[in-house]
PDB file of C-alpha atoms in Angstrom:
ATOM      1  CA  MET A   1      -5.063 -12.835 -15.795  1.00  0.00           C
ATOM      2  CA  THR A   2      -5.636 -12.947 -12.112  1.00  0.00           C
ATOM      3  CA  ALA A   3      -6.956  -9.681 -10.530  1.00  0.00           C
ATOM      4  CA  VAL A   4      -5.200  -8.369  -7.476  1.00  0.00           C
ATOM      5  CA  MET A   5      -6.254  -5.582  -4.981  1.00  0.00           C
ATOM      6  CA  VAL A   6      -3.924  -4.091  -2.386  1.00  0.00           C
ATOM      7  CA  VAL A   7      -4.660  -1.189   0.054  1.00  0.00           C
ATOM      8  CA  HIS A   8      -2.915   0.561   2.858  1.00  0.00           C
ATOM      9  CA  GLY A   9      -4.258   2.794   5.769  1.00  0.00           C
ATOM     10  CA  GLY A  10      -1.076   4.800   6.304  1.00  0.00           C
ATOM     11  CA  ALA A  11       2.483   4.042   7.635  1.00  0.00           C
ATOM     12  CA  TRP A  12       2.982   5.482  11.112  1.00  0.00           C
ATOM     13  CA  ALA A  13       3.216   4.542  14.885  1.00  0.00           C
ATOM     14  CA  ILE A  14      -0.382   3.320  14.960  1.00  0.00           C
ATOM     15  CA  PRO A  15      -1.408   3.188  18.658  1.00  0.00           C
ATOM     16  CA  ASP A  16      -2.814  -0.025  20.074  1.00  0.00           C
ATOM     17  CA  GLU A  17      -6.285   1.496  20.588  1.00  0.00           C
ATOM     18  CA  LEU A  18      -6.561   2.057  16.832  1.00  0.00           C
ATOM     19  CA  ALA A  19      -4.792  -1.106  15.664  1.00  0.00           C
ATOM     20  CA  GLU A  20      -7.856  -3.400  15.407  1.00  0.00           C
ATOM     21  CA  ALA A  21      -9.981  -0.657  13.641  1.00  0.00           C
ATOM     22  CA  SER A  22      -7.146   0.078  11.269  1.00  0.00           C
ATOM     23  CA  VAL A  23      -6.828  -3.509  10.288  1.00  0.00           C
ATOM     24  CA  ASN A  24     -10.609  -4.040   9.920  1.00  0.00           C
ATOM     25  CA  GLY A  25     -10.717  -0.989   7.867  1.00  0.00           C
ATOM     26  CA  VAL A  26      -8.132  -1.976   5.367  1.00  0.00           C
ATOM     27  CA  LYS A  27      -9.541  -5.511   5.099  1.00  0.00           C
ATOM     28  CA  ALA A  28     -13.005  -4.084   4.352  1.00  0.00           C
ATOM     29  CA  ALA A  29     -11.588  -1.708   1.710  1.00  0.00           C
ATOM     30  CA  ALA A  30      -9.586  -4.524   0.011  1.00  0.00           C
ATOM     31  CA  CYS A  31     -12.690  -6.613  -0.239  1.00  0.00           C
ATOM     32  CA  GLU A  32     -14.737  -3.700  -1.525  1.00  0.00           C
ATOM     33  CA  GLY A  33     -12.164  -3.017  -4.340  1.00  0.00           C
ATOM     34  CA  PHE A  34     -11.701  -6.768  -5.124  1.00  0.00           C
ATOM     35  CA  SER A  35     -15.595  -7.104  -5.442  1.00  0.00           C
ATOM     36  CA  VAL A  36     -15.317  -4.632  -8.294  1.00  0.00           C
ATOM     37  CA  LEU A  37     -12.519  -6.615  -9.951  1.00  0.00           C
ATOM     38  CA  LYS A  38     -14.438  -9.864  -9.572  1.00  0.00           C
ATOM     39  CA  LYS A  39     -17.452  -8.486 -11.486  1.00  0.00           C
ATOM     40  CA  GLY A  40     -15.106  -7.635 -14.326  1.00  0.00           C
ATOM     41  CA  GLY A  41     -14.549  -4.066 -13.336  1.00  0.00           C
ATOM     42  CA  SER A  42     -11.543  -2.012 -14.136  1.00  0.00           C
ATOM     43  CA  ALA A  43      -8.479  -1.484 -11.893  1.00  0.00           C
ATOM     44  CA  LEU A  44      -9.354   2.295 -12.000  1.00  0.00           C
ATOM     45  CA  ASP A  45     -12.876   1.601 -10.688  1.00  0.00           C
ATOM     46  CA  ALA A  46     -11.421  -0.772  -8.014  1.00  0.00           C
ATOM     47  CA  VAL A  47      -8.924   1.662  -6.609  1.00  0.00           C
ATOM     48  CA  GLU A  48     -11.526   4.486  -6.517  1.00  0.00           C
ATOM     49  CA  SER A  49     -14.028   2.334  -4.706  1.00  0.00           C
ATOM     50  CA  ALA A  50     -11.449   0.974  -2.145  1.00  0.00           C
ATOM     51  CA  VAL A  51     -10.127   4.549  -1.424  1.00  0.00           C
ATOM     52  CA  LYS A  52     -13.658   5.875  -0.983  1.00  0.00           C
ATOM     53  CA  THR A  53     -14.304   3.167   1.606  1.00  0.00           C
ATOM     54  CA  LEU A  54     -11.219   4.386   3.527  1.00  0.00           C
ATOM     55  CA  GLU A  55     -12.130   8.039   3.113  1.00  0.00           C
ATOM     56  CA  ASP A  56     -15.492   7.258   4.603  1.00  0.00           C
ATOM     57  CA  ASN A  57     -13.910   5.418   7.592  1.00  0.00           C
ATOM     58  CA  THR A  58     -13.181   7.912  10.406  1.00  0.00           C
ATOM     59  CA  VAL A  59     -10.196   5.771  11.611  1.00  0.00           C
ATOM     60  CA  PHE A  60      -8.055   7.077   8.614  1.00  0.00           C
ATOM     61  CA  ASN A  61      -6.704  10.492   7.884  1.00  0.00           C
ATOM     62  CA  ALA A  62      -8.565  11.025   4.618  1.00  0.00           C
ATOM     63  CA  GLY A  63     -12.091  12.434   3.946  1.00  0.00           C
ATOM     64  CA  HIS A  64     -13.945  11.830   7.166  1.00  0.00           C
ATOM     65  CA  GLY A  65     -11.370  11.877  10.089  1.00  0.00           C
ATOM     66  CA  ALA A  66      -8.752  14.027   8.319  1.00  0.00           C
ATOM     67  CA  ALA A  67      -6.135  15.766  10.198  1.00  0.00           C
ATOM     68  CA  LEU A  68      -6.379  19.569  10.930  1.00  0.00           C
ATOM     69  CA  ASN A  69      -3.973  22.277   9.773  1.00  0.00           C
ATOM     70  CA  MET A  70      -2.592  25.167  12.017  1.00  0.00           C
ATOM     71  CA  GLU A  71      -5.876  27.002  11.801  1.00  0.00           C
ATOM     72  CA  GLY A  72      -7.892  23.929  12.810  1.00  0.00           C
ATOM     73  CA  GLU A  73      -9.160  23.411   9.291  1.00  0.00           C
ATOM     74  CA  VAL A  74      -9.341  20.300   6.982  1.00  0.00           C
ATOM     75  CA  GLU A  75      -7.471  20.506   3.697  1.00  0.00           C
ATOM     76  CA  LEU A  76      -7.649  17.310   1.651  1.00  0.00           C
ATOM     77  CA  ASP A  77      -5.335  16.026  -1.146  1.00  0.00           C
ATOM     78  CA  ALA A  78      -5.906  12.939  -3.528  1.00  0.00           C
ATOM     79  CA  ILE A  79      -4.582  11.502  -6.735  1.00  0.00           C
ATOM     80  CA  ILE A  80      -5.801   8.684  -9.112  1.00  0.00           C
ATOM     81  CA  MET A  81      -3.822   7.318 -12.094  1.00  0.00           C
ATOM     82  CA  ASP A  82      -4.698   4.928 -15.017  1.00  0.00           C
ATOM     83  CA  GLY A  83      -1.730   2.740 -15.929  1.00  0.00           C
ATOM     84  CA  ARG A  84      -3.286   1.904 -19.310  1.00  0.00           C
ATOM     85  CA  THR A  85      -3.178   5.592 -20.623  1.00  0.00           C
ATOM     86  CA  LEU A  86      -1.029   7.361 -18.041  1.00  0.00           C
ATOM     87  CA  GLY A  87      -4.043   9.547 -17.494  1.00  0.00           C
ATOM     88  CA  SER A  88      -4.153  11.134 -14.031  1.00  0.00           C
ATOM     89  CA  GLY A  89      -6.198  13.524 -11.970  1.00  0.00           C
ATOM     90  CA  ALA A  90      -5.471  15.139  -8.621  1.00  0.00           C
ATOM     91  CA  VAL A  91      -6.685  17.705  -6.167  1.00  0.00           C
ATOM     92  CA  SER A  92      -5.005  19.463  -3.297  1.00  0.00           C
ATOM     93  CA  SER A  93      -6.231  21.641  -0.425  1.00  0.00           C
ATOM     94  CA  VAL A  94      -9.809  20.978  -0.967  1.00  0.00           C
ATOM     95  CA  LYS A  95     -12.240  21.651   2.063  1.00  0.00           C
ATOM     96  CA  ASN A  96     -15.676  20.332   1.780  1.00  0.00           C
ATOM     97  CA  ILE A  97     -15.482  17.185  -0.378  1.00  0.00           C
ATOM     98  CA  ALA A  98     -16.095  13.904   1.374  1.00  0.00           C
ATOM     99  CA  ASN A  99     -14.440  11.857  -1.296  1.00  0.00           C
ATOM    100  CA  PRO A 100     -11.531  13.734  -2.832  1.00  0.00           C
ATOM    101  CA  VAL A 101     -10.520  10.670  -4.848  1.00  0.00           C
ATOM    102  CA  SER A 102     -13.681  10.907  -6.865  1.00  0.00           C
ATOM    103  CA  LEU A 103     -13.015  14.575  -7.503  1.00  0.00           C
ATOM    104  CA  ALA A 104      -9.463  13.716  -8.673  1.00  0.00           C
ATOM    105  CA  ARG A 105     -11.003  11.178 -11.062  1.00  0.00           C
ATOM    106  CA  ALA A 106     -13.349  13.833 -12.319  1.00  0.00           C
ATOM    107  CA  VAL A 107     -10.374  16.228 -12.886  1.00  0.00           C
ATOM    108  CA  MET A 108      -8.824  13.368 -15.053  1.00  0.00           C
ATOM    109  CA  GLU A 109     -11.949  12.564 -17.049  1.00  0.00           C
ATOM    110  CA  LYS A 110     -13.875  15.874 -17.343  1.00  0.00           C
ATOM    111  CA  SER A 111     -11.228  18.553 -17.454  1.00  0.00           C
ATOM    112  CA  PRO A 112      -8.057  19.120 -19.672  1.00  0.00           C
ATOM    113  CA  HIS A 113      -5.759  19.316 -16.553  1.00  0.00           C
ATOM    114  CA  ILE A 114      -4.142  16.964 -14.153  1.00  0.00           C
ATOM    115  CA  MET A 115      -4.330  18.885 -10.992  1.00  0.00           C
ATOM    116  CA  LEU A 116      -6.688  21.390  -9.474  1.00  0.00           C
ATOM    117  CA  THR A 117      -6.084  23.015  -6.125  1.00  0.00           C
ATOM    118  CA  SER A 118      -7.979  24.775  -3.329  1.00  0.00           C
ATOM    119  CA  ARG A 119     -10.763  27.097  -4.426  1.00  0.00           C
ATOM    120  CA  GLY A 120     -10.310  26.156  -8.074  1.00  0.00           C
ATOM    121  CA  ALA A 121     -10.902  22.515  -7.181  1.00  0.00           C
ATOM    122  CA  ASN A 122     -13.919  23.367  -5.210  1.00  0.00           C
ATOM    123  CA  LEU A 123     -15.294  25.557  -8.098  1.00  0.00           C
ATOM    124  CA  PHE A 124     -14.736  22.617 -10.437  1.00  0.00           C
ATOM    125  CA  ALA A 125     -16.689  20.212  -8.066  1.00  0.00           C
ATOM    126  CA  GLU A 126     -19.600  22.724  -8.121  1.00  0.00           C
ATOM    127  CA  SER A 127     -19.395  22.989 -11.891  1.00  0.00           C
ATOM    128  CA  ILE A 128     -19.916  19.201 -12.359  1.00  0.00           C
ATOM    129  CA  GLY A 129     -22.493  18.928  -9.681  1.00  0.00           C
ATOM    130  CA  MET A 130     -20.458  17.003  -7.213  1.00  0.00           C
ATOM    131  CA  SER A 131     -22.023  17.247  -3.827  1.00  0.00           C
ATOM    132  CA  THR A 132     -20.338  19.013  -0.995  1.00  0.00           C
ATOM    133  CA  VAL A 133     -20.658  18.616   2.760  1.00  0.00           C
ATOM    134  CA  PRO A 134     -20.200  21.078   5.662  1.00  0.00           C
ATOM    135  CA  THR A 135     -16.484  20.839   6.415  1.00  0.00           C
ATOM    136  CA  ASP A 136     -17.236  20.271  10.101  1.00  0.00           C
ATOM    137  CA  THR A 137     -18.880  16.912   9.250  1.00  0.00           C
ATOM    138  CA  LEU A 138     -15.420  15.719   8.142  1.00  0.00           C
ATOM    139  CA  VAL A 139     -13.826  16.441  11.515  1.00  0.00           C
ATOM    140  CA  THR A 140     -14.005  13.804  14.242  1.00  0.00           C
ATOM    141  CA  GLU A 141     -14.084  14.481  18.034  1.00  0.00           C
ATOM    142  CA  TYR A 142     -10.858  12.469  18.375  1.00  0.00           C
ATOM    143  CA  GLU A 143      -9.046  14.664  15.817  1.00  0.00           C
ATOM    144  CA  ARG A 144     -10.247  17.914  17.354  1.00  0.00           C
ATOM    145  CA  LYS A 145      -8.958  16.773  20.662  1.00  0.00           C
ATOM    146  CA  GLU A 146      -5.625  15.737  19.249  1.00  0.00           C
ATOM    147  CA  TRP A 147      -5.265  19.016  17.452  1.00  0.00           C
ATOM    148  CA  GLU A 148      -5.901  21.000  20.592  1.00  0.00           C
ATOM    149  CA  LYS A 149      -3.169  18.906  22.418  1.00  0.00           C
ATOM    150  CA  HIS A 150      -0.579  19.458  19.571  1.00  0.00           C
ATOM    151  CA  LYS A 151      -1.101  22.907  18.200  1.00  0.00           C
ATOM    152  CA  ASN A 152       2.638  23.463  17.756  1.00  0.00           C
ATOM    153  CA  TYR A 153       3.538  22.542  14.090  1.00  0.00           C
ATOM    154  CA  VAL A 154       7.083  21.372  14.878  1.00  0.00           C
ATOM    155  CA  THR A 155       5.906  19.202  17.709  1.00  0.00           C
ATOM    156  CA  GLY A 156       3.138  17.921  15.490  1.00  0.00           C
ATOM    157  CA  VAL A 157       5.481  16.936  12.631  1.00  0.00           C
ATOM    158  CA  MET A 158       8.061  15.312  14.841  1.00  0.00           C
ATOM    159  CA  GLN A 159       5.383  13.316  16.533  1.00  0.00           C
ATOM    160  CA  ASP A 160       3.683  12.425  13.275  1.00  0.00           C
ATOM    161  CA  PHE A 161       5.960   9.429  12.513  1.00  0.00           C
ATOM    162  CA  ASN A 162       7.832   9.019  15.799  1.00  0.00           C
ATOM    163  CA  SER A 163       5.093   8.731  18.345  1.00  0.00           C
ATOM    164  CA  GLN A 164       1.464   7.987  18.522  1.00  0.00           C
ATOM    165  CA  TRP A 165      -0.331  11.259  17.694  1.00  0.00           C
ATOM    166  CA  ALA A 166      -0.854  11.149  13.945  1.00  0.00           C
ATOM    167  CA  HIS A 167      -2.763   9.457  11.239  1.00  0.00           C
ATOM    168  CA  ASP A 168      -1.571   9.253   7.723  1.00  0.00           C
ATOM    169  CA  THR A 169      -2.489   8.678   4.125  1.00  0.00           C
ATOM    170  CA  VAL A 170      -4.644   5.938   2.607  1.00  0.00           C
ATOM    171  CA  GLY A 171      -4.116   4.281  -0.823  1.00  0.00           C
ATOM    172  CA  ALA A 172      -4.882   1.368  -3.220  1.00  0.00           C
ATOM    173  CA  VAL A 173      -3.389  -0.287  -6.086  1.00  0.00           C
ATOM    174  CA  ALA A 174      -4.938  -2.927  -8.488  1.00  0.00           C
ATOM    175  CA  VAL A 175      -4.429  -4.981 -11.525  1.00  0.00           C
ATOM    176  CA  ASP A 176      -7.576  -6.128 -13.260  1.00  0.00           C
ATOM    177  CA  CYS A 177      -8.465  -9.217 -15.433  1.00  0.00           C
ATOM    178  CA  ALA A 178      -7.279  -7.295 -18.559  1.00  0.00           C
ATOM    179  CA  GLY A 179      -3.840  -6.686 -17.065  1.00  0.00           C
ATOM    180  CA  ASN A 180      -4.437  -2.925 -16.515  1.00  0.00           C
ATOM    181  CA  VAL A 181      -2.969  -1.367 -13.358  1.00  0.00           C
ATOM    182  CA  ALA A 182      -4.152   1.734 -11.389  1.00  0.00           C
ATOM    183  CA  CYS A 183      -3.344   3.539  -8.159  1.00  0.00           C
ATOM    184  CA  ALA A 184      -5.114   5.973  -5.916  1.00  0.00           C
ATOM    185  CA  THR A 185      -3.960   7.943  -2.835  1.00  0.00           C
ATOM    186  CA  SER A 186      -5.839  10.269  -0.425  1.00  0.00           C
ATOM    187  CA  THR A 187      -4.854  12.135   2.629  1.00  0.00           C
ATOM    188  CA  GLY A 188      -5.674  15.013   5.127  1.00  0.00           C
ATOM    189  CA  GLY A 189      -1.886  15.654   5.406  1.00  0.00           C
ATOM    190  CA  ILE A 190       0.160  16.290   8.479  1.00  0.00           C
ATOM    191  CA  ARG A 191      -1.618  17.530  11.608  1.00  0.00           C
ATOM    192  CA  ASN A 192      -0.735  21.166  12.323  1.00  0.00           C
ATOM    193  CA  LYS A 193       0.601  21.648   8.816  1.00  0.00           C
ATOM    194  CA  MET A 194       0.854  25.265   7.538  1.00  0.00           C
ATOM    195  CA  VAL A 195      -2.227  26.448   5.642  1.00  0.00           C
ATOM    196  CA  GLY A 196      -1.879  25.469   2.009  1.00  0.00           C
ATOM    197  CA  ARG A 197       0.762  22.856   2.618  1.00  0.00           C
ATOM    198  CA  VAL A 198       0.698  19.968   0.081  1.00  0.00           C
ATOM    199  CA  GLY A 199       2.608  16.816   0.569  1.00  0.00           C
ATOM    200  CA  ASP A 200       3.413  13.900  -1.663  1.00  0.00           C
ATOM    201  CA  SER A 201       0.001  12.356  -1.869  1.00  0.00           C
ATOM    202  CA  PRO A 202      -1.467  14.261  -4.893  1.00  0.00           C
ATOM    203  CA  ILE A 203       1.912  14.612  -6.711  1.00  0.00           C
ATOM    204  CA  ILE A 204       2.330  12.313  -9.700  1.00  0.00           C
ATOM    205  CA  GLY A 205       5.452  10.017  -9.187  1.00  0.00           C
ATOM    206  CA  SER A 206       5.573  10.729  -5.480  1.00  0.00           C
ATOM    207  CA  GLY A 207       2.371   9.798  -3.779  1.00  0.00           C
ATOM    208  CA  GLY A 208       1.454   7.398  -6.647  1.00  0.00           C
ATOM    209  CA  TYR A 209       2.152   6.250 -10.117  1.00  0.00           C
ATOM    210  CA  ALA A 210       0.715   3.617 -12.422  1.00  0.00           C
ATOM    211  CA  ASP A 211       1.997   2.389 -15.741  1.00  0.00           C
ATOM    212  CA  ASN A 212       0.963  -0.890 -17.424  1.00  0.00           C
ATOM    213  CA  LEU A 213       4.590  -1.438 -18.487  1.00  0.00           C
ATOM    214  CA  THR A 214       5.793  -1.680 -14.838  1.00  0.00           C
ATOM    215  CA  GLY A 215       3.233  -1.554 -12.180  1.00  0.00           C
ATOM    216  CA  ALA A 216       1.245   0.660  -9.874  1.00  0.00           C
ATOM    217  CA  VAL A 217       2.375   2.205  -6.456  1.00  0.00           C
ATOM    218  CA  SER A 218       0.635   4.149  -3.711  1.00  0.00           C
ATOM    219  CA  CYS A 219       3.001   5.660  -1.066  1.00  0.00           C
ATOM    220  CA  THR A 220       2.591   6.853   2.530  1.00  0.00           C
ATOM    221  CA  GLY A 221       4.781   8.425   5.190  1.00  0.00           C
ATOM    222  CA  HIS A 222       6.611  11.743   5.667  1.00  0.00           C
ATOM    223  CA  GLY A 223       5.393  13.671   2.577  1.00  0.00           C
ATOM    224  CA  GLU A 224       8.358  16.024   2.299  1.00  0.00           C
ATOM    225  CA  SER A 225      10.771  13.041   2.215  1.00  0.00           C
ATOM    226  CA  ILE A 226       8.675  11.139  -0.332  1.00  0.00           C
ATOM    227  CA  LEU A 227       8.750  14.161  -2.553  1.00  0.00           C
ATOM    228  CA  LYS A 228      12.438  14.630  -2.356  1.00  0.00           C
ATOM    229  CA  VAL A 229      13.089  11.011  -3.723  1.00  0.00           C
ATOM    230  CA  THR A 230       9.893  10.775  -5.954  1.00  0.00           C
ATOM    231  CA  LEU A 231       9.224   7.491  -4.176  1.00  0.00           C
ATOM    232  CA  ALA A 232       6.566   6.007  -6.359  1.00  0.00           C
ATOM    233  CA  ARG A 233       8.597   6.481  -9.489  1.00  0.00           C
ATOM    234  CA  LEU A 234      11.729   5.432  -7.719  1.00  0.00           C
ATOM    235  CA  ILE A 235      10.148   2.005  -6.840  1.00  0.00           C
ATOM    236  CA  LEU A 236       9.017   1.445 -10.524  1.00  0.00           C
ATOM    237  CA  SER A 237      12.497   2.364 -11.791  1.00  0.00           C
ATOM    238  CA  HIS A 238      13.908  -0.445  -9.822  1.00  0.00           C
ATOM    239  CA  ILE A 239      11.191  -2.903 -11.220  1.00  0.00           C
ATOM    240  CA  GLU A 240      12.168  -1.677 -14.723  1.00  0.00           C
ATOM    241  CA  GLN A 241      15.806  -2.765 -13.919  1.00  0.00           C
ATOM    242  CA  GLY A 242      14.579  -6.243 -13.049  1.00  0.00           C
ATOM    243  CA  LYS A 243      14.049  -6.053  -9.224  1.00  0.00           C
ATOM    244  CA  SER A 244      11.051  -7.792  -7.696  1.00  0.00           C
ATOM    245  CA  VAL A 245       8.211  -5.643  -6.320  1.00  0.00           C
ATOM    246  CA  GLY A 246       9.301  -6.393  -2.844  1.00  0.00           C
ATOM    247  CA  ASP A 247      12.991  -5.694  -3.299  1.00  0.00           C
ATOM    248  CA  ALA A 248      12.192  -2.453  -5.249  1.00  0.00           C
ATOM    249  CA  SER A 249      10.058  -1.227  -2.485  1.00  0.00           C
ATOM    250  CA  GLN A 250      12.695  -2.072   0.207  1.00  0.00           C
ATOM    251  CA  LEU A 251      15.572  -0.551  -1.815  1.00  0.00           C
ATOM    252  CA  SER A 252      13.638   2.634  -2.315  1.00  0.00           C
ATOM    253  CA  LEU A 253      12.509   3.074   1.195  1.00  0.00           C
ATOM    254  CA  ARG A 254      15.974   2.305   2.616  1.00  0.00           C
ATOM    255  CA  TYR A 255      17.354   4.987   0.184  1.00  0.00           C
ATOM    256  CA  MET A 256      14.742   7.412   1.425  1.00  0.00           C
ATOM    257  CA  GLY A 257      15.859   6.737   5.004  1.00  0.00           C
ATOM    258  CA  ASP A 258      19.518   6.958   4.284  1.00  0.00           C
ATOM    259  CA  ARG A 259      19.390  10.016   2.075  1.00  0.00           C
ATOM    260  CA  VAL A 260      16.827  12.234   3.654  1.00  0.00           C
ATOM    261  CA  PHE A 261      16.031  10.394   6.984  1.00  0.00           C
ATOM    262  CA  GLY A 262      12.433   9.808   6.003  1.00  0.00           C
ATOM    263  CA  ALA A 263      10.244   6.897   7.060  1.00  0.00           C
ATOM    264  CA  GLY A 264       7.266   5.611   5.180  1.00  0.00           C
ATOM    265  CA  GLY A 265       5.590   2.731   3.347  1.00  0.00           C
ATOM    266  CA  ALA A 266       4.294   1.621  -0.084  1.00  0.00           C
ATOM    267  CA  ILE A 267       2.110  -0.864  -1.796  1.00  0.00           C
ATOM    268  CA  VAL A 268       2.909  -2.148  -5.255  1.00  0.00           C
ATOM    269  CA  VAL A 269       1.388  -4.479  -7.791  1.00  0.00           C
ATOM    270  CA  SER A 270       2.842  -5.516 -11.083  1.00  0.00           C
ATOM    271  CA  PRO A 271       0.822  -6.109 -14.342  1.00  0.00           C
ATOM    272  CA  SER A 272       1.513  -9.936 -13.807  1.00  0.00           C
ATOM    273  CA  GLY A 273      -0.166  -9.751 -10.308  1.00  0.00           C
ATOM    274  CA  GLN A 274       2.989  -9.733  -8.114  1.00  0.00           C
ATOM    275  CA  TRP A 275       2.389  -7.458  -5.143  1.00  0.00           C
ATOM    276  CA  ALA A 276       4.031  -6.152  -2.036  1.00  0.00           C
ATOM    277  CA  ALA A 277       3.238  -4.032   1.121  1.00  0.00           C
ATOM    278  CA  THR A 278       6.451  -2.616   2.699  1.00  0.00           C
ATOM    279  CA  PHE A 279       7.211   0.044   5.384  1.00  0.00           C
ATOM    280  CA  THR A 280       9.998   1.389   7.490  1.00  0.00           C
ATOM    281  CA  THR A 281       7.746   2.946  10.107  1.00  0.00           C
ATOM    282  CA  GLU A 282       6.607   1.248  13.326  1.00  0.00           C
ATOM    283  CA  ARG A 283       3.404  -0.122  11.662  1.00  0.00           C
ATOM    284  CA  MET A 284       1.280   0.111   8.528  1.00  0.00           C
ATOM    285  CA  ALA A 285      -2.152  -1.296   8.202  1.00  0.00           C
ATOM    286  CA  TRP A 286      -2.437  -3.092   4.861  1.00  0.00           C
ATOM    287  CA  ALA A 287      -4.514  -5.776   3.100  1.00  0.00           C
ATOM    288  CA  ALA A 288      -4.448  -7.600  -0.204  1.00  0.00           C
ATOM    289  CA  VAL A 289      -6.940  -9.839  -1.946  1.00  0.00           C
ATOM    290  CA  GLU A 290      -5.923 -12.320  -4.699  1.00  0.00           C
ATOM    291  CA  GLN A 291      -7.839 -15.501  -5.762  1.00  0.00           C
ATOM    292  CA  ASP A 292     -10.277 -15.210  -2.890  1.00  0.00           C
ATOM    293  CA  VAL A 293      -7.538 -15.115  -0.249  1.00  0.00           C
ATOM    294  CA  LEU A 294      -7.328 -12.020   1.984  1.00  0.00           C
ATOM    295  CA  TRP A 295      -3.839 -11.182   3.241  1.00  0.00           C
ATOM    296  CA  TYR A 296      -3.289  -8.501   5.784  1.00  0.00           C
ATOM    297  CA  GLY A 297      -0.835  -7.137   8.368  1.00  0.00           C
ATOM    298  CA  LEU A 298      -0.039  -4.347  10.667  1.00  0.00           C
ATOM    299  CA  ASN A 299       3.467  -5.053  12.292  1.00  0.00           C
ATOM    300  CA  PRO A 300       6.799  -5.636  10.619  1.00  0.00           C
ATOM    301  CA  ASN A 301       7.081  -8.993   8.682  1.00  0.00           C
ATOM    302  CA  GLU A 302       3.427  -9.840   9.503  1.00  0.00           C
ATOM    303  CA  ARG A 303       1.462 -11.665   6.850  1.00  0.00           C
ATOM    304  CA  LEU A 304      -1.810 -13.073   7.985  1.00  0.00           C
ATOM    305  CA  LYS A 305      -4.366 -14.726   5.698  1.00  0.00           C
ATOM    306  CA  GLU A 306      -7.985 -15.601   5.600  1.00  0.00           C
ATOM    307  CA  GLN A 307      -9.991 -17.574   2.976  1.00  0.00           C
ATOM    308  CA  LEU A 308     -12.893 -15.548   1.591  1.00  0.00           C
ATOM    309  CA  SER A 309     -16.088 -17.344   0.814  1.00  0.00           C
ATOM    310  CA  GLN A 310     -16.619 -18.007  -2.895  1.00  0.00           C
TER     311      GLN A 310
END
């Protein structure tokens, strides 16, 4: 069984000044996740590792570099899911955790629950000894300036996907040598969102889903639209009906555009190692590794490749 790793850095109108850093960031994260798989690690370990790399990179809206809400605060959401057991963990509206994806995994493995939110999630983090960081350390100078520029929520949301003022979600999917799939998604949400707003990212079946019987998906884009069509599960339902991973993604994203006028993107991997990175926004930074070949892209219909050293 060939292991495959796919990551995305968010589907939105990525401005030229962030383009190179976004592509380099997803390439690094894909290689990080694939190195876990290459050593015989699980798909679950690989997606967590890749997403942590993206959370730690200030170019992306997750962990360090997250978008700020109406009050100028960070509120982070994340999910992780194991396709072998359908085990899942998620957190929403957490404030001082640098790697929400790892807290989501702890919810899955060390609590009887699937999702913890806000203060409860932070109390849980304390109870298991997870280190916290001062929330200010997660805020970049760039994001603070952008937030000052776009304090009006409606303006912020409209410009989120239609102009060049927003970051978006990060995510990863993988299939390991044993044929197990997993997904992880993490975000700071929409800039200028209302306090306590939760989008699709930490919601099972919307921001992500993984099932060894069909595949793993991580979604990105306008959260409210993704929630309305349960995008991750919609893509997998098309795969169940015999569609390829690419066709299933395109059909589902087209449906979301037609039905609720939402734009976005998704990465998908099947248990047999078929994969796709698809989007309806202007750009989406993505990268995939299979058999020591690194594939990546940013613009529509762009598929570049590099041979990785053995």
